[in-house]
Amino acid sequence: MSRKPIIAGNWKMNKTAKESRAFIEDVKLDIPSNDLVDAVIGAPAIFLEAMTEAVQGTDLQVAAQNCYWEDEGAFTGESSPKTLSDLGVDYVIIGHSERRQYFHESNEEINKKAHAIFRNGMKPIICCGETLETYEAGNAEEFVGQQITAALNELTEGQVQSLVIAYEPIWAIGTGKSATKDDAQKMCKTIRHIVAENFNQEVADQVRIQYGGSVKPENIAEYLACPDVDGALVGGASLQPESFLSLLEAIN
Ligand code: PEP
């Protein structure tokens, strides 16, 4: 089963609009073709318009890092999925562990966001992952299974096969302590199995599953070599143009 790899940078709350435009200028001529890999940058909402303008005519795609689940209304401070779509955003990252931890996002809310993203013609990158405590207690698979089952609730088979799941063990994010390739493969395989159980094998064979957590140019190839890992969601190592391009070079 060949699935197109997807390498997505998550800039978190970093860079200004000017810095983001400079980044795109630096990388745009060296982005591998869209036929080979989906290269995506997840930028802060405040300058997504600058990003979608800057990537026009390139093979780069743009992700938001969050959105609300209603299209419009009295929700002060939230980003509308309808507006993100109108700006030309391709993907929306949802359920990142930082949003679950600091903003108390629940599995049910993440599921509502997934529906809203599809309703507006974009695709979700749904993050999941366990704490160190859960990992050490041997409960990671059960915990992640619940996150995935809840996040995908009542999506159609067609929607699920087109979305992206990012397995990001919380203990590996921004810590420099990446999961082993065996841990990453094992969990990505488990996630695919859960998708097969909840939908069917054909959907599970299509859905793309990324590993995330201290991925860098030096270690990305080991993850990409795993049969159930279809790419990476990368924080720190996506911030510098050279480093982002090196991540993409790992695709062959
Ligand atoms: C992330 O923010 O999703 C992430 C994986 O960060 P880092 O690559 O810095 O660990």
PDB file of C-alpha atoms and ligand atoms in Angstrom:
ATOM      1  CA  MET A   1       0.000   0.000   0.000  1.00  0.00           C
ATOM      2  CA  SER A   2       1.621   3.237  -1.052  1.00  0.00           C
ATOM      3  CA  ARG A   3       0.573   6.357   0.803  1.00  0.00           C
ATOM      4  CA  LYS A   4       1.997   9.777  -0.041  1.00  0.00           C
ATOM      5  CA  PRO A   5       4.214  10.953   2.849  1.00  0.00           C
ATOM      6  CA  ILE A   6       3.296  14.157   4.632  1.00  0.00           C
ATOM      7  CA  ILE A   7       5.870  16.273   6.454  1.00  0.00           C
ATOM      8  CA  ALA A   8       4.254  19.062   8.441  1.00  0.00           C
ATOM      9  CA  GLY A   9       5.995  21.780  10.416  1.00  0.00           C
ATOM     10  CA  ASN A  10       4.277  23.085  13.520  1.00  0.00           C
ATOM     11  CA  TRP A  11       5.606  26.551  14.193  1.00  0.00           C
ATOM     12  CA  LYS A  12       3.530  26.890  17.364  1.00  0.00           C
ATOM     13  CA  MET A  13       3.517  30.525  18.634  1.00  0.00           C
ATOM     14  CA  ASN A  14       6.679  31.568  16.802  1.00  0.00           C
ATOM     15  CA  LYS A  15       7.635  33.998  14.012  1.00  0.00           C
ATOM     16  CA  THR A  16       6.163  37.236  12.721  1.00  0.00           C
ATOM     17  CA  ALA A  17       4.414  37.674   9.355  1.00  0.00           C
ATOM     18  CA  LYS A  18       7.621  39.187   7.971  1.00  0.00           C
ATOM     19  CA  GLU A  19       9.734  36.274   9.208  1.00  0.00           C
ATOM     20  CA  SER A  20       7.255  33.800   7.760  1.00  0.00           C
ATOM     21  CA  ARG A  21       7.459  35.443   4.324  1.00  0.00           C
ATOM     22  CA  ALA A  22      11.261  35.352   4.478  1.00  0.00           C
ATOM     23  CA  PHE A  23      11.110  31.641   5.346  1.00  0.00           C
ATOM     24  CA  ILE A  24       8.903  30.887   2.322  1.00  0.00           C
ATOM     25  CA  GLU A  25      11.235  32.886   0.051  1.00  0.00           C
ATOM     26  CA  ASP A  26      14.175  30.814   1.344  1.00  0.00           C
ATOM     27  CA  VAL A  27      12.594  27.396   0.830  1.00  0.00           C
ATOM     28  CA  LYS A  28      10.163  27.747  -2.036  1.00  0.00           C
ATOM     29  CA  LEU A  29      12.428  26.747  -4.909  1.00  0.00           C
ATOM     30  CA  ASP A  30      13.640  23.615  -3.123  1.00  0.00           C
ATOM     31  CA  ILE A  31      10.349  22.086  -2.031  1.00  0.00           C
ATOM     32  CA  PRO A  32       9.990  18.620  -3.592  1.00  0.00           C
ATOM     33  CA  SER A  33       7.057  18.080  -5.916  1.00  0.00           C
ATOM     34  CA  ASN A  34       3.612  17.620  -4.515  1.00  0.00           C
ATOM     35  CA  ASP A  35       3.440  14.290  -6.332  1.00  0.00           C
ATOM     36  CA  LEU A  36       6.169  12.989  -4.021  1.00  0.00           C
ATOM     37  CA  VAL A  37       5.337  14.492  -0.648  1.00  0.00           C
ATOM     38  CA  ASP A  38       2.874  16.843   1.001  1.00  0.00           C
ATOM     39  CA  ALA A  39       5.004  19.601   2.533  1.00  0.00           C
ATOM     40  CA  VAL A  40       2.969  21.623   5.022  1.00  0.00           C
ATOM     41  CA  ILE A  41       3.641  24.506   7.406  1.00  0.00           C
ATOM     42  CA  GLY A  42       1.365  25.004  10.430  1.00  0.00           C
ATOM     43  CA  ALA A  43       1.496  28.720  11.170  1.00  0.00           C
ATOM     44  CA  PRO A  44      -0.081  30.952  13.817  1.00  0.00           C
ATOM     45  CA  ALA A  45      -3.602  32.079  12.863  1.00  0.00           C
ATOM     46  CA  ILE A  46      -2.649  35.731  12.996  1.00  0.00           C
ATOM     47  CA  PHE A  47      -0.576  35.552   9.801  1.00  0.00           C
ATOM     48  CA  LEU A  48      -2.174  32.695   7.882  1.00  0.00           C
ATOM     49  CA  GLU A  49      -3.256  35.120   5.189  1.00  0.00           C
ATOM     50  CA  ALA A  50       0.363  36.178   4.639  1.00  0.00           C
ATOM     51  CA  MET A  51       1.293  32.490   4.444  1.00  0.00           C
ATOM     52  CA  THR A  52      -1.371  31.440   1.965  1.00  0.00           C
ATOM     53  CA  GLU A  53      -0.393  34.384  -0.254  1.00  0.00           C
ATOM     54  CA  ALA A  54       3.327  33.613   0.020  1.00  0.00           C
ATOM     55  CA  VAL A  55       2.954  29.922  -0.924  1.00  0.00           C
ATOM     56  CA  GLN A  56       0.953  30.589  -4.081  1.00  0.00           C
ATOM     57  CA  GLY A  57       2.613  28.935  -7.064  1.00  0.00           C
ATOM     58  CA  THR A  58       4.769  26.720  -4.809  1.00  0.00           C
ATOM     59  CA  ASP A  59       4.367  23.104  -3.680  1.00  0.00           C
ATOM     60  CA  LEU A  60       4.011  24.169  -0.044  1.00  0.00           C
ATOM     61  CA  GLN A  61       0.681  23.856   1.743  1.00  0.00           C
ATOM     62  CA  VAL A  62      -0.547  25.699   4.812  1.00  0.00           C
ATOM     63  CA  ALA A  63      -2.081  24.422   8.036  1.00  0.00           C
ATOM     64  CA  ALA A  64      -3.784  26.287  10.868  1.00  0.00           C
ATOM     65  CA  GLN A  65      -2.910  25.106  14.366  1.00  0.00           C
ATOM     66  CA  ASN A  66      -6.468  25.140  15.667  1.00  0.00           C
ATOM     67  CA  CYS A  67      -9.991  26.277  14.845  1.00  0.00           C
ATOM     68  CA  TYR A  68     -13.422  26.478  16.445  1.00  0.00           C
ATOM     69  CA  TRP A  69     -16.224  24.049  15.544  1.00  0.00           C
ATOM     70  CA  GLU A  70     -18.875  26.638  14.615  1.00  0.00           C
ATOM     71  CA  ASP A  71     -18.571  28.554  11.354  1.00  0.00           C
ATOM     72  CA  GLU A  72     -19.519  31.946  12.835  1.00  0.00           C
ATOM     73  CA  GLY A  73     -21.150  33.634  15.795  1.00  0.00           C
ATOM     74  CA  ALA A  74     -20.502  35.050  19.247  1.00  0.00           C
ATOM     75  CA  PHE A  75     -17.281  33.166  20.068  1.00  0.00           C
ATOM     76  CA  THR A  76     -14.841  35.944  20.919  1.00  0.00           C
ATOM     77  CA  GLY A  77     -11.243  35.197  20.068  1.00  0.00           C
ATOM     78  CA  GLU A  78     -11.856  31.964  18.156  1.00  0.00           C
ATOM     79  CA  SER A  79     -10.857  31.219  14.534  1.00  0.00           C
ATOM     80  CA  SER A  80     -13.706  30.234  12.217  1.00  0.00           C
ATOM     81  CA  PRO A  81     -13.092  27.175  10.011  1.00  0.00           C
ATOM     82  CA  LYS A  82     -15.096  28.928   7.303  1.00  0.00           C
ATOM     83  CA  THR A  83     -12.690  31.871   7.383  1.00  0.00           C
ATOM     84  CA  LEU A  84      -9.629  29.611   7.388  1.00  0.00           C
ATOM     85  CA  SER A  85     -10.948  27.840   4.324  1.00  0.00           C
ATOM     86  CA  ASP A  86     -11.654  31.176   2.653  1.00  0.00           C
ATOM     87  CA  LEU A  87      -8.015  32.190   3.270  1.00  0.00           C
ATOM     88  CA  GLY A  88      -6.842  29.103   1.365  1.00  0.00           C
ATOM     89  CA  VAL A  89      -5.767  26.998   4.347  1.00  0.00           C
ATOM     90  CA  ASP A  90      -5.418  23.301   3.420  1.00  0.00           C
ATOM     91  CA  TYR A  91      -5.110  21.509   6.778  1.00  0.00           C
ATOM     92  CA  VAL A  92      -5.975  22.239  10.404  1.00  0.00           C
ATOM     93  CA  ILE A  93      -3.970  20.647  13.215  1.00  0.00           C
ATOM     94  CA  ILE A  94      -6.347  19.681  16.026  1.00  0.00           C
ATOM     95  CA  GLY A  95      -5.922  18.024  19.391  1.00  0.00           C
ATOM     96  CA  HIS A  96      -2.265  18.956  19.823  1.00  0.00           C
ATOM     97  CA  SER A  97      -1.181  17.947  23.312  1.00  0.00           C
ATOM     98  CA  GLU A  98      -0.395  21.574  24.172  1.00  0.00           C
ATOM     99  CA  ARG A  99      -4.018  22.481  23.409  1.00  0.00           C
ATOM    100  CA  ARG A 100      -5.299  19.498  25.370  1.00  0.00           C
ATOM    101  CA  GLN A 101      -3.029  20.343  28.321  1.00  0.00           C
ATOM    102  CA  TYR A 102      -3.160  24.161  28.495  1.00  0.00           C
ATOM    103  CA  PHE A 103      -6.600  24.798  27.025  1.00  0.00           C
ATOM    104  CA  HIS A 104      -8.320  21.657  28.326  1.00  0.00           C
ATOM    105  CA  GLU A 105      -9.591  20.490  24.946  1.00  0.00           C
ATOM    106  CA  SER A 106     -11.566  17.270  25.172  1.00  0.00           C
ATOM    107  CA  ASN A 107     -11.845  14.372  22.712  1.00  0.00           C
ATOM    108  CA  GLU A 108     -15.459  15.391  22.030  1.00  0.00           C
ATOM    109  CA  GLU A 109     -14.437  18.958  21.128  1.00  0.00           C
ATOM    110  CA  ILE A 110     -11.723  17.632  18.842  1.00  0.00           C
ATOM    111  CA  ASN A 111     -14.316  15.485  17.087  1.00  0.00           C
ATOM    112  CA  LYS A 112     -16.592  18.534  16.605  1.00  0.00           C
ATOM    113  CA  LYS A 113     -13.634  20.402  15.115  1.00  0.00           C
ATOM    114  CA  ALA A 114     -12.902  17.511  12.723  1.00  0.00           C
ATOM    115  CA  HIS A 115     -16.486  17.680  11.426  1.00  0.00           C
ATOM    116  CA  ALA A 116     -16.254  21.465  11.031  1.00  0.00           C
ATOM    117  CA  ILE A 117     -12.970  21.217   9.117  1.00  0.00           C
ATOM    118  CA  PHE A 118     -14.435  18.759   6.607  1.00  0.00           C
ATOM    119  CA  ARG A 119     -17.638  20.803   6.330  1.00  0.00           C
ATOM    120  CA  ASN A 120     -15.445  23.664   5.152  1.00  0.00           C
ATOM    121  CA  GLY A 121     -13.418  21.699   2.623  1.00  0.00           C
ATOM    122  CA  MET A 122     -10.167  21.344   4.591  1.00  0.00           C
ATOM    123  CA  LYS A 123      -8.483  18.297   6.146  1.00  0.00           C
ATOM    124  CA  PRO A 124      -7.680  17.723   9.811  1.00  0.00           C
ATOM    125  CA  ILE A 125      -4.346  16.573  11.191  1.00  0.00           C
ATOM    126  CA  ILE A 126      -5.563  14.920  14.382  1.00  0.00           C
ATOM    127  CA  CYS A 127      -2.967  14.647  17.141  1.00  0.00           C
ATOM    128  CA  CYS A 128      -2.977  11.965  19.782  1.00  0.00           C
ATOM    129  CA  GLY A 129      -0.471  10.706  22.312  1.00  0.00           C
ATOM    130  CA  GLU A 130       0.041   9.642  25.886  1.00  0.00           C
ATOM    131  CA  THR A 131       1.861  11.099  28.900  1.00  0.00           C
ATOM    132  CA  LEU A 132       5.040   9.533  30.251  1.00  0.00           C
ATOM    133  CA  GLU A 133       3.053   8.180  33.195  1.00  0.00           C
ATOM    134  CA  THR A 134       0.590   6.401  30.902  1.00  0.00           C
ATOM    135  CA  TYR A 135       3.448   5.091  28.743  1.00  0.00           C
ATOM    136  CA  GLU A 136       5.327   3.722  31.754  1.00  0.00           C
ATOM    137  CA  ALA A 137       2.180   2.113  33.122  1.00  0.00           C
ATOM    138  CA  GLY A 138       1.818   0.208  29.830  1.00  0.00           C
ATOM    139  CA  ASN A 139      -1.511   1.883  29.019  1.00  0.00           C
ATOM    140  CA  ALA A 140      -0.480   3.928  25.995  1.00  0.00           C
ATOM    141  CA  GLU A 141      -2.303   1.843  23.388  1.00  0.00           C
ATOM    142  CA  GLU A 142      -5.594   1.866  25.270  1.00  0.00           C
ATOM    143  CA  PHE A 143      -5.305   5.617  25.922  1.00  0.00           C
ATOM    144  CA  VAL A 144      -4.477   6.518  22.317  1.00  0.00           C
ATOM    145  CA  GLY A 145      -7.174   4.117  21.097  1.00  0.00           C
ATOM    146  CA  GLN A 146      -9.783   6.050  23.054  1.00  0.00           C
ATOM    147  CA  GLN A 147      -8.519   9.364  21.690  1.00  0.00           C
ATOM    148  CA  ILE A 148      -8.725   8.122  18.100  1.00  0.00           C
ATOM    149  CA  THR A 149     -12.101   6.428  18.438  1.00  0.00           C
ATOM    150  CA  ALA A 150     -13.583   9.606  19.915  1.00  0.00           C
ATOM    151  CA  ALA A 151     -11.933  11.943  17.394  1.00  0.00           C
ATOM    152  CA  LEU A 152     -13.222   9.972  14.409  1.00  0.00           C
ATOM    153  CA  ASN A 153     -16.769   9.540  15.716  1.00  0.00           C
ATOM    154  CA  GLU A 154     -19.383   9.763  12.951  1.00  0.00           C
ATOM    155  CA  LEU A 155     -16.972  10.813  10.241  1.00  0.00           C
ATOM    156  CA  THR A 156     -17.578   9.066   6.913  1.00  0.00           C
ATOM    157  CA  GLU A 157     -15.237   6.442   5.498  1.00  0.00           C
ATOM    158  CA  GLY A 158     -14.240   8.864   2.747  1.00  0.00           C
ATOM    159  CA  GLN A 159     -13.384  11.545   5.293  1.00  0.00           C
ATOM    160  CA  VAL A 160     -11.313   9.211   7.448  1.00  0.00           C
ATOM    161  CA  GLN A 161      -9.293   7.924   4.543  1.00  0.00           C
ATOM    162  CA  SER A 162      -8.366  11.473   3.571  1.00  0.00           C
ATOM    163  CA  LEU A 163      -7.365  12.783   7.003  1.00  0.00           C
ATOM    164  CA  VAL A 164      -4.042  12.622   8.821  1.00  0.00           C
ATOM    165  CA  ILE A 165      -3.377  11.278  12.309  1.00  0.00           C
ATOM    166  CA  ALA A 166      -0.268  12.426  14.166  1.00  0.00           C
ATOM    167  CA  TYR A 167       0.961  10.158  16.945  1.00  0.00           C
ATOM    168  CA  GLU A 168       2.890  12.401  19.309  1.00  0.00           C
ATOM    169  CA  PRO A 169       3.847  10.914  22.674  1.00  0.00           C
ATOM    170  CA  ILE A 170       3.748  13.907  25.029  1.00  0.00           C
ATOM    171  CA  TRP A 171       7.029  12.923  26.654  1.00  0.00           C
ATOM    172  CA  ALA A 172       8.784  13.290  23.284  1.00  0.00           C
ATOM    173  CA  ILE A 173       7.480  16.734  22.298  1.00  0.00           C
ATOM    174  CA  GLY A 174      10.068  19.480  22.560  1.00  0.00           C
ATOM    175  CA  THR A 175      12.117  17.387  24.979  1.00  0.00           C
ATOM    176  CA  GLY A 176      14.792  16.084  22.631  1.00  0.00           C
ATOM    177  CA  LYS A 177      13.775  12.600  23.878  1.00  0.00           C
ATOM    178  CA  SER A 178      12.303  11.020  20.751  1.00  0.00           C
ATOM    179  CA  ALA A 179      10.460   7.704  20.767  1.00  0.00           C
ATOM    180  CA  THR A 180      12.359   4.760  19.334  1.00  0.00           C
ATOM    181  CA  LYS A 181      11.430   3.804  15.807  1.00  0.00           C
ATOM    182  CA  ASP A 182      10.007   0.562  17.210  1.00  0.00           C
ATOM    183  CA  ASP A 183       7.747   2.455  19.625  1.00  0.00           C
ATOM    184  CA  ALA A 184       6.610   4.753  16.812  1.00  0.00           C
ATOM    185  CA  GLN A 185       5.922   1.860  14.430  1.00  0.00           C
ATOM    186  CA  LYS A 186       4.086  -0.144  17.098  1.00  0.00           C
ATOM    187  CA  MET A 187       1.732   2.688  17.966  1.00  0.00           C
ATOM    188  CA  CYS A 188       1.126   3.745  14.359  1.00  0.00           C
ATOM    189  CA  LYS A 189       0.257   0.123  13.541  1.00  0.00           C
ATOM    190  CA  THR A 190      -2.108   0.010  16.519  1.00  0.00           C
ATOM    191  CA  ILE A 191      -3.791   3.223  15.353  1.00  0.00           C
ATOM    192  CA  ARG A 192      -4.251   1.745  11.883  1.00  0.00           C
ATOM    193  CA  HIS A 193      -5.772  -1.348  13.460  1.00  0.00           C
ATOM    194  CA  ILE A 194      -8.207   0.812  15.460  1.00  0.00           C
ATOM    195  CA  VAL A 195      -9.235   2.613  12.264  1.00  0.00           C
ATOM    196  CA  ALA A 196      -9.825  -0.786  10.614  1.00  0.00           C
ATOM    197  CA  GLU A 197     -11.978  -1.905  13.554  1.00  0.00           C
ATOM    198  CA  ASN A 198     -14.019   1.305  13.615  1.00  0.00           C
ATOM    199  CA  PHE A 199     -14.329   1.617   9.814  1.00  0.00           C
ATOM    200  CA  ASN A 200     -12.741  -1.051   7.586  1.00  0.00           C
ATOM    201  CA  GLN A 201      -9.377  -2.273   6.317  1.00  0.00           C
ATOM    202  CA  GLU A 202      -9.528  -0.242   3.105  1.00  0.00           C
ATOM    203  CA  VAL A 203      -9.949   2.989   5.073  1.00  0.00           C
ATOM    204  CA  ALA A 204      -7.153   1.947   7.455  1.00  0.00           C
ATOM    205  CA  ASP A 205      -4.850   1.259   4.518  1.00  0.00           C
ATOM    206  CA  GLN A 206      -5.433   4.760   3.146  1.00  0.00           C
ATOM    207  CA  VAL A 207      -5.231   6.923   6.280  1.00  0.00           C
ATOM    208  CA  ARG A 208      -1.871   8.617   6.758  1.00  0.00           C
ATOM    209  CA  ILE A 209      -0.271   8.419  10.186  1.00  0.00           C
ATOM    210  CA  GLN A 210       2.626  10.657  11.194  1.00  0.00           C
ATOM    211  CA  TYR A 211       5.034  10.339  14.076  1.00  0.00           C
ATOM    212  CA  GLY A 212       5.872  13.514  15.997  1.00  0.00           C
ATOM    213  CA  GLY A 213       8.164  14.236  18.931  1.00  0.00           C
ATOM    214  CA  SER A 214      11.705  15.608  18.629  1.00  0.00           C
ATOM    215  CA  VAL A 215      11.965  14.644  14.949  1.00  0.00           C
ATOM    216  CA  LYS A 216      14.969  16.266  13.284  1.00  0.00           C
ATOM    217  CA  PRO A 217      16.989  15.888  10.088  1.00  0.00           C
ATOM    218  CA  GLU A 218      19.283  13.377  11.848  1.00  0.00           C
ATOM    219  CA  ASN A 219      16.534  10.942  12.856  1.00  0.00           C
ATOM    220  CA  ILE A 220      13.623  11.423  10.416  1.00  0.00           C
ATOM    221  CA  ALA A 221      14.788   8.659   8.034  1.00  0.00           C
ATOM    222  CA  GLU A 222      14.424   5.955  10.698  1.00  0.00           C
ATOM    223  CA  TYR A 223      10.786   6.872  11.246  1.00  0.00           C
ATOM    224  CA  LEU A 224      10.000   7.126   7.540  1.00  0.00           C
ATOM    225  CA  ALA A 225      11.410   3.617   7.060  1.00  0.00           C
ATOM    226  CA  CYS A 226       8.693   2.187   9.347  1.00  0.00           C
ATOM    227  CA  PRO A 227       5.874   0.593   7.313  1.00  0.00           C
ATOM    228  CA  ASP A 228       3.049   2.291   9.223  1.00  0.00           C
ATOM    229  CA  VAL A 229       4.666   5.736   9.578  1.00  0.00           C
ATOM    230  CA  ASP A 230       3.708   8.019   6.691  1.00  0.00           C
ATOM    231  CA  GLY A 231       5.501  11.191   7.671  1.00  0.00           C
ATOM    232  CA  ALA A 232       6.238  13.482  10.576  1.00  0.00           C
ATOM    233  CA  LEU A 233       4.792  16.414  12.483  1.00  0.00           C
ATOM    234  CA  VAL A 234       7.754  18.524  13.512  1.00  0.00           C
ATOM    235  CA  GLY A 235       8.011  21.451  15.910  1.00  0.00           C
ATOM    236  CA  GLY A 236      11.472  22.835  16.680  1.00  0.00           C
ATOM    237  CA  ALA A 237      13.236  21.434  13.611  1.00  0.00           C
ATOM    238  CA  SER A 238      10.725  23.055  11.236  1.00  0.00           C
ATOM    239  CA  LEU A 239      11.560  26.628  12.243  1.00  0.00           C
ATOM    240  CA  GLN A 240      14.727  27.111  10.214  1.00  0.00           C
ATOM    241  CA  PRO A 241      14.612  26.911   6.397  1.00  0.00           C
ATOM    242  CA  GLU A 242      17.673  24.618   6.068  1.00  0.00           C
ATOM    243  CA  SER A 243      16.377  22.242   8.687  1.00  0.00           C
ATOM    244  CA  PHE A 244      12.872  22.114   7.148  1.00  0.00           C
ATOM    245  CA  LEU A 245      14.367  21.376   3.737  1.00  0.00           C
ATOM    246  CA  SER A 246      16.584  18.636   5.224  1.00  0.00           C
ATOM    247  CA  LEU A 247      13.486  16.975   6.657  1.00  0.00           C
ATOM    248  CA  LEU A 248      11.932  16.945   3.199  1.00  0.00           C
ATOM    249  CA  GLU A 249      15.131  15.587   1.646  1.00  0.00           C
ATOM    250  CA  ALA A 250      14.637  12.424   3.684  1.00  0.00           C
ATOM    251  CA  ILE A 251      11.830  11.498   1.280  1.00  0.00           C
ATOM    252  CA  ASN A 252      13.162   9.555  -1.650  1.00  0.00           C
TER     253      ASN A 252
HETATM  254  C1  PEP B   1       5.071  19.343  17.869  1.00  0.00           C
HETATM  255  O1  PEP B   1       4.981  20.496  18.220  1.00  0.00           O
HETATM  256  O2  PEP B   1       4.076  18.792  17.378  1.00  0.00           O
HETATM  257  C2  PEP B   1       6.344  18.640  18.048  1.00  0.00           C
HETATM  258  C3  PEP B   1       6.402  17.375  17.711  1.00  0.00           C
HETATM  259  O3  PEP B   1       7.409  19.371  18.522  1.00  0.00           O
HETATM  260  P1  PEP B   1       8.969  18.943  18.501  1.00  0.00           P
HETATM  261  O4  PEP B   1       9.264  18.426  17.125  1.00  0.00           O
HETATM  262  O5  PEP B   1       9.703  20.202  18.826  1.00  0.00           O
HETATM  263  O6  PEP B   1       9.138  17.866  19.534  1.00  0.00           O
END
